[in-house]
Amino acid sequence: MPVRVDSEGKLASMRSRGQGQASARQEALQAVRGREPVRSGVDYTVTPVSEIFGVNVFNRHVMRTLLPKNVYKALVRCLDHGEQLDPAMADIVANAMKDWALARGATHFTHWFHPMSEATAEKHDSFLVSGGHEGGAILEFSGKLLIQGEPDASSFPSGGIRSTFEARGYTGWDPTSPAFLMESTNGKTLCIPTVFCSYSGHALDKKTPLLRSLDALNRSAVRLLHTLGNKAVKRVISTVGPEQEYFLIDEAFYLARPDIINCGRALFGARPPKGQEMEDHYWGSIKERVLAFMMDAESELYKLGVPVKTRHNEVAPAQFEVAPVFEQSNIACDHNLLLMEVFRKTAQKHGLRCLFHEKPFSGVNGSGKHNNWSMADDEGNNLLEPGSTPLENTQFLVLLTAVCRAVNKHAGLLRAGIAHAGNDHRLGANEAPPAIMSIYLGDQLTAVVDALIAGQKEMKSAHGKVNLKFGVSTLPDLPRDDSDRNRTSPFAFTGNKFEFRALGSSQSIAFPNTLLNTMVAESIDYMTDALEDLVKGGMEINAAAEKLVRETLKENQRILFNGDNYSAEWHDEAARRGLPNLHNTVEALPEIVKDDAKELLVKYGVLSEDELVGRYNVFVAQFCKTVNIEWLLTKSIARTMILPAALEYQSRVASTIVQTKSALTGINLSVEENMLRDLTEKISELLLALERLEQPMNNAGNGNGGHGHGDSESYVMAKFYQDEVIPAMQAVRDAADELEVLVDDSIWPLPKFREMLYIY
Ligand code: ADP
Ligand code: MG
């Protein structure tokens, strides 16, 4: 029975069952009708972007204005050259930071950190130290409070590192990432980016290893560049620009979907009749309400100094993308986390919900995060830009080779770095790169690599003859458009950077970049050591580089692949090449604790063996907990929402048949009876699947995924979730989704994909 609205927007007619109550789904549909675009607080005609950008950031400009010269200079040395900051200066910085924050209306401060979950953590304290002698407020913020906090670490994941008797952890100021003011409805909070460690000094967060990996890369890359004759370089950083995909749905639908609320994804839902096959969403004109949301979120991000640049509709209906201008990795990481937080909050203000899950809706594309990665020197030169001088050129080819070697040597580890339950729904599903790591170099650069491997001194290119002698020639310009064409590759060279496309949309970019920086540092050292040996043996440096690049590329050639990564042929070919193909999280995670990974991360001081094992335990436990929550919800939604609707419809059809038969004696109702039979069979299928879903969990003993810290017992549990629970959940879903297209639409309890993905 159709739903009508009276003038007050209330439901005029209720469900046909006559209970006088609209279902949550019907109320949701109703609520969406009244939505209007929401205005943001910023009017750019009054306050141009240049004026609001960074207003909430304690950035260099602010520091230069507020700090004594010597303190400012010391801070800059710390930021630009990685020098330690004299703790005596901290009091001065803290005081300036407090005055700046108070003047802008802040009342509280917090150490803002990044525990081993995908979220950030904050505990707010006011600046108030006492009511004062005469009852007035005294506000203080010391260097000590700036530099170090002492949160209770016992409720954050540690993977077994932190023994239970030592619950304290500490947070330590990361001066390389600027402090900022987070605005909320009733005030502002000063957020100080910090690392988070246990009292024994073990990293309990994602930032610490990322910073350590940046140090490792810096040391290795500077040494290489000096060896190649580029003596002016003082510092090398890695740069990242993460492209972020997400979905938006109306809040009313969200609130009627317990699965999306609790798991971030729909555990049920038939494919919508219209998916993405019309190709009408990608780069389509952005709906007014969504654009209003985007602009509002962007204005908040501008204030926080996050350089968001690109916005567009993505492939799936209700899917979108935002991309920033790239920054130094650790800042890009903090900014990506901030972006996700601001998007979540702003969406709510607009009556929307922002979904970062990798696969909120099966049947249409999922969301990823393209991690554009490169290296830059202290002059801002991009070290993966094919150079315009012979020296730059040699540098470029040596670094490119080092990246290829790193990804080849640690393909399994890199794969493990992006492994989590959500990403399993998307990797290898013909919309995202496969789980096999390989590198795409594009036609031009591949021709160069092939010629180098073949030992040619010259090659023909579209731009004429190219001399391949190191130290003499420069490479031809590599056209960008050509290099970005292959969207199926997990790790693609796109003209002047690599694009690592396998990251999940909900994932922090910290760990994958930690791995990437460290493995590249290791391969750079390999190159430098070999170069030094060759030079000691009497070879000229350019000849040595040429020989080394040729041999190293040849040894690592199996990682290079320009073809279609979605094809079945590639899977066969990759197997022949011996490339790892780790299908899911459970297969991938053990790579993290293999000897190769330990050697790499321990040697470079990025993670100790304890820390590494702790991380592995956390990831395993997170997988178990995620699937466990999905299991509980699948069961309860199927039993308490879907089954009742199906049974009610079944009973209605059955009574219709009985009534019709009694009204019209002798009538043939075989078609109606078949319909009832079909429906009944589907209901039985659902019930059977549900029973099976409950059974394996009983066998597993404690079915709660628990607080266990994921030792090898947890790995057995993870395998069990993967092999038994996930297929059993899928069977329940299959039966339920078939019922969705049989049962009376007016009593179906869950908002349907055709509504959630199109009505906003
Ligand atoms: P697209 O991939 O859509 O063609 P671009 O290549 O212009 O777009 O940029 C995509 C992302 O890559 C942006 O976030 C951009 O800032 C980032 N990016 C560009 N250059 C670099 C670099 N040298 N290091 C890291 N990221 C970069
Ligand atoms: Mg891109």
Tab-separated table of N, CA, C and O in Angstrom, residues 24 252-268 629 633-634 636-638 640-641 749-751 756:
chain	number	residue	atom	x	y	z
A	24	ALA	N	10.486	1.324	10.073
A	24	ALA	CA	11.630	2.235	10.049
A	24	ALA	C	11.982	2.583	8.608
A	24	ALA	O	12.353	3.716	8.301
A	252	ALA	N	18.638	8.935	7.425
A	252	ALA	CA	17.419	8.195	7.780
A	252	ALA	C	17.550	6.730	7.363
A	252	ALA	O	17.145	5.828	8.092
A	253	PHE	N	18.122	6.480	6.195
A	253	PHE	CA	18.348	5.091	5.772
A	253	PHE	C	19.354	4.422	6.704
A	253	PHE	O	19.192	3.279	7.108
A	254	TYR	N	20.414	5.171	6.971
A	254	TYR	CA	21.475	4.650	7.844
A	254	TYR	C	20.889	4.162	9.161
A	254	TYR	O	21.179	3.063	9.628
A	255	LEU	N	20.018	4.993	9.742
A	255	LEU	CA	19.467	4.652	11.061
A	255	LEU	C	18.528	3.444	10.999
A	255	LEU	O	18.272	2.805	12.003
A	256	ALA	N	18.044	3.132	9.797
A	256	ALA	CA	17.169	1.964	9.668
A	256	ALA	C	17.956	0.716	9.259
A	256	ALA	O	17.371	-0.314	8.941
A	257	ARG	N	19.284	0.825	9.231
A	257	ARG	CA	20.124	-0.319	8.835
A	257	ARG	C	21.096	-0.647	9.963
A	257	ARG	O	22.224	-0.145	9.993
A	258	PRO	N	20.695	-1.549	10.874
A	258	PRO	CA	21.597	-1.889	11.988
A	258	PRO	C	22.938	-2.437	11.510
A	258	PRO	O	23.950	-2.275	12.196
A	259	ASP	N	22.953	-3.067	10.333
A	259	ASP	CA	24.227	-3.598	9.827
A	259	ASP	C	25.184	-2.466	9.469
A	259	ASP	O	26.370	-2.502	9.801
A	260	ILE	N	24.666	-1.429	8.793
A	260	ILE	CA	25.563	-0.327	8.406
A	260	ILE	C	26.007	0.447	9.649
A	260	ILE	O	27.164	0.841	9.771
A	261	ILE	N	25.091	0.610	10.597
A	261	ILE	CA	25.472	1.314	11.832
A	261	ILE	C	26.621	0.576	12.532
A	261	ILE	O	27.616	1.175	12.916
A	262	ASN	N	26.506	-0.725	12.654
A	262	ASN	CA	27.472	-1.468	13.479
A	262	ASN	C	28.674	-2.022	12.725
A	262	ASN	O	29.721	-2.241	13.328
A	263	CYS	N	28.514	-2.290	11.440
A	263	CYS	CA	29.634	-2.884	10.680
A	263	CYS	C	30.129	-1.960	9.590
A	263	CYS	O	31.122	-2.270	8.935
A	264	GLY	N	29.412	-0.888	9.332
A	264	GLY	CA	29.826	0.005	8.262
A	264	GLY	C	29.456	-0.493	6.884
A	264	GLY	O	29.728	0.159	5.888
A	265	ARG	N	28.841	-1.695	6.822
A	265	ARG	CA	28.455	-2.192	5.508
A	265	ARG	C	27.127	-2.932	5.594
A	265	ARG	O	26.733	-3.388	6.683
A	266	ALA	N	26.467	-3.037	4.453
A	266	ALA	CA	25.198	-3.757	4.409
A	266	ALA	C	25.490	-5.246	4.380
A	266	ALA	O	26.163	-5.730	3.472
A	267	LEU	N	24.990	-5.980	5.373
A	267	LEU	CA	25.194	-7.432	5.406
A	267	LEU	C	24.126	-8.134	4.579
A	267	LEU	O	24.226	-9.320	4.300
A	268	PHE	N	23.078	-7.382	4.247
A	268	PHE	CA	22.008	-7.918	3.416
A	268	PHE	C	21.682	-6.895	2.348
A	268	PHE	O	21.976	-5.718	2.511
A	629	ILE	N	31.524	-9.559	14.878
A	629	ILE	CA	30.414	-8.598	14.951
A	629	ILE	C	29.461	-8.823	13.771
A	629	ILE	O	28.239	-8.821	13.922
A	633	LEU	N	25.453	-9.885	13.971
A	633	LEU	CA	24.428	-9.065	13.326
A	633	LEU	C	23.679	-9.825	12.244
A	633	LEU	O	22.468	-9.673	12.095
A	634	THR	N	24.424	-10.633	11.498
A	634	THR	CA	23.774	-11.415	10.446
A	634	THR	C	22.676	-12.272	11.071
A	634	THR	O	21.543	-12.323	10.601
A	636	SER	N	21.148	-11.872	14.008
A	636	SER	CA	20.007	-11.187	14.621
A	636	SER	C	19.148	-10.487	13.575
A	636	SER	O	17.923	-10.468	13.690
A	637	ILE	N	19.744	-9.936	12.552
A	637	ILE	CA	18.908	-9.280	11.523
A	637	ILE	C	18.085	-10.329	10.776
A	637	ILE	O	16.898	-10.137	10.505
A	638	ALA	N	18.715	-11.457	10.465
A	638	ALA	CA	17.983	-12.499	9.740
A	638	ALA	C	16.825	-13.017	10.588
A	638	ALA	O	15.695	-13.147	10.114
A	640	THR	N	15.371	-11.634	13.393
A	640	THR	CA	14.385	-10.734	13.999
A	640	THR	C	13.797	-9.712	13.026
A	640	THR	O	12.826	-9.038	13.359
A	641	MET	N	14.362	-9.590	11.857
A	641	MET	CA	13.796	-8.622	10.917
A	641	MET	C	13.341	-9.288	9.619
A	641	MET	O	12.229	-9.067	9.148
A	749	PRO	N	11.587	-4.857	5.895
A	749	PRO	CA	11.998	-3.954	6.971
A	749	PRO	C	13.218	-3.083	6.672
A	749	PRO	O	13.363	-2.007	7.265
A	750	LEU	N	14.113	-3.541	5.800
A	750	LEU	CA	15.378	-2.817	5.617
A	750	LEU	C	15.333	-1.948	4.370
A	750	LEU	O	14.895	-2.400	3.310
A	751	PRO	N	15.790	-0.703	4.471
A	751	PRO	CA	15.899	0.104	3.260
A	751	PRO	C	16.673	-0.675	2.188
A	751	PRO	O	17.653	-1.344	2.488
A	756	MET	N	18.708	3.434	-0.998
A	756	MET	CA	19.854	4.060	-0.315
A	756	MET	C	20.846	4.678	-1.289
A	756	MET	O	21.442	5.713	-1.010
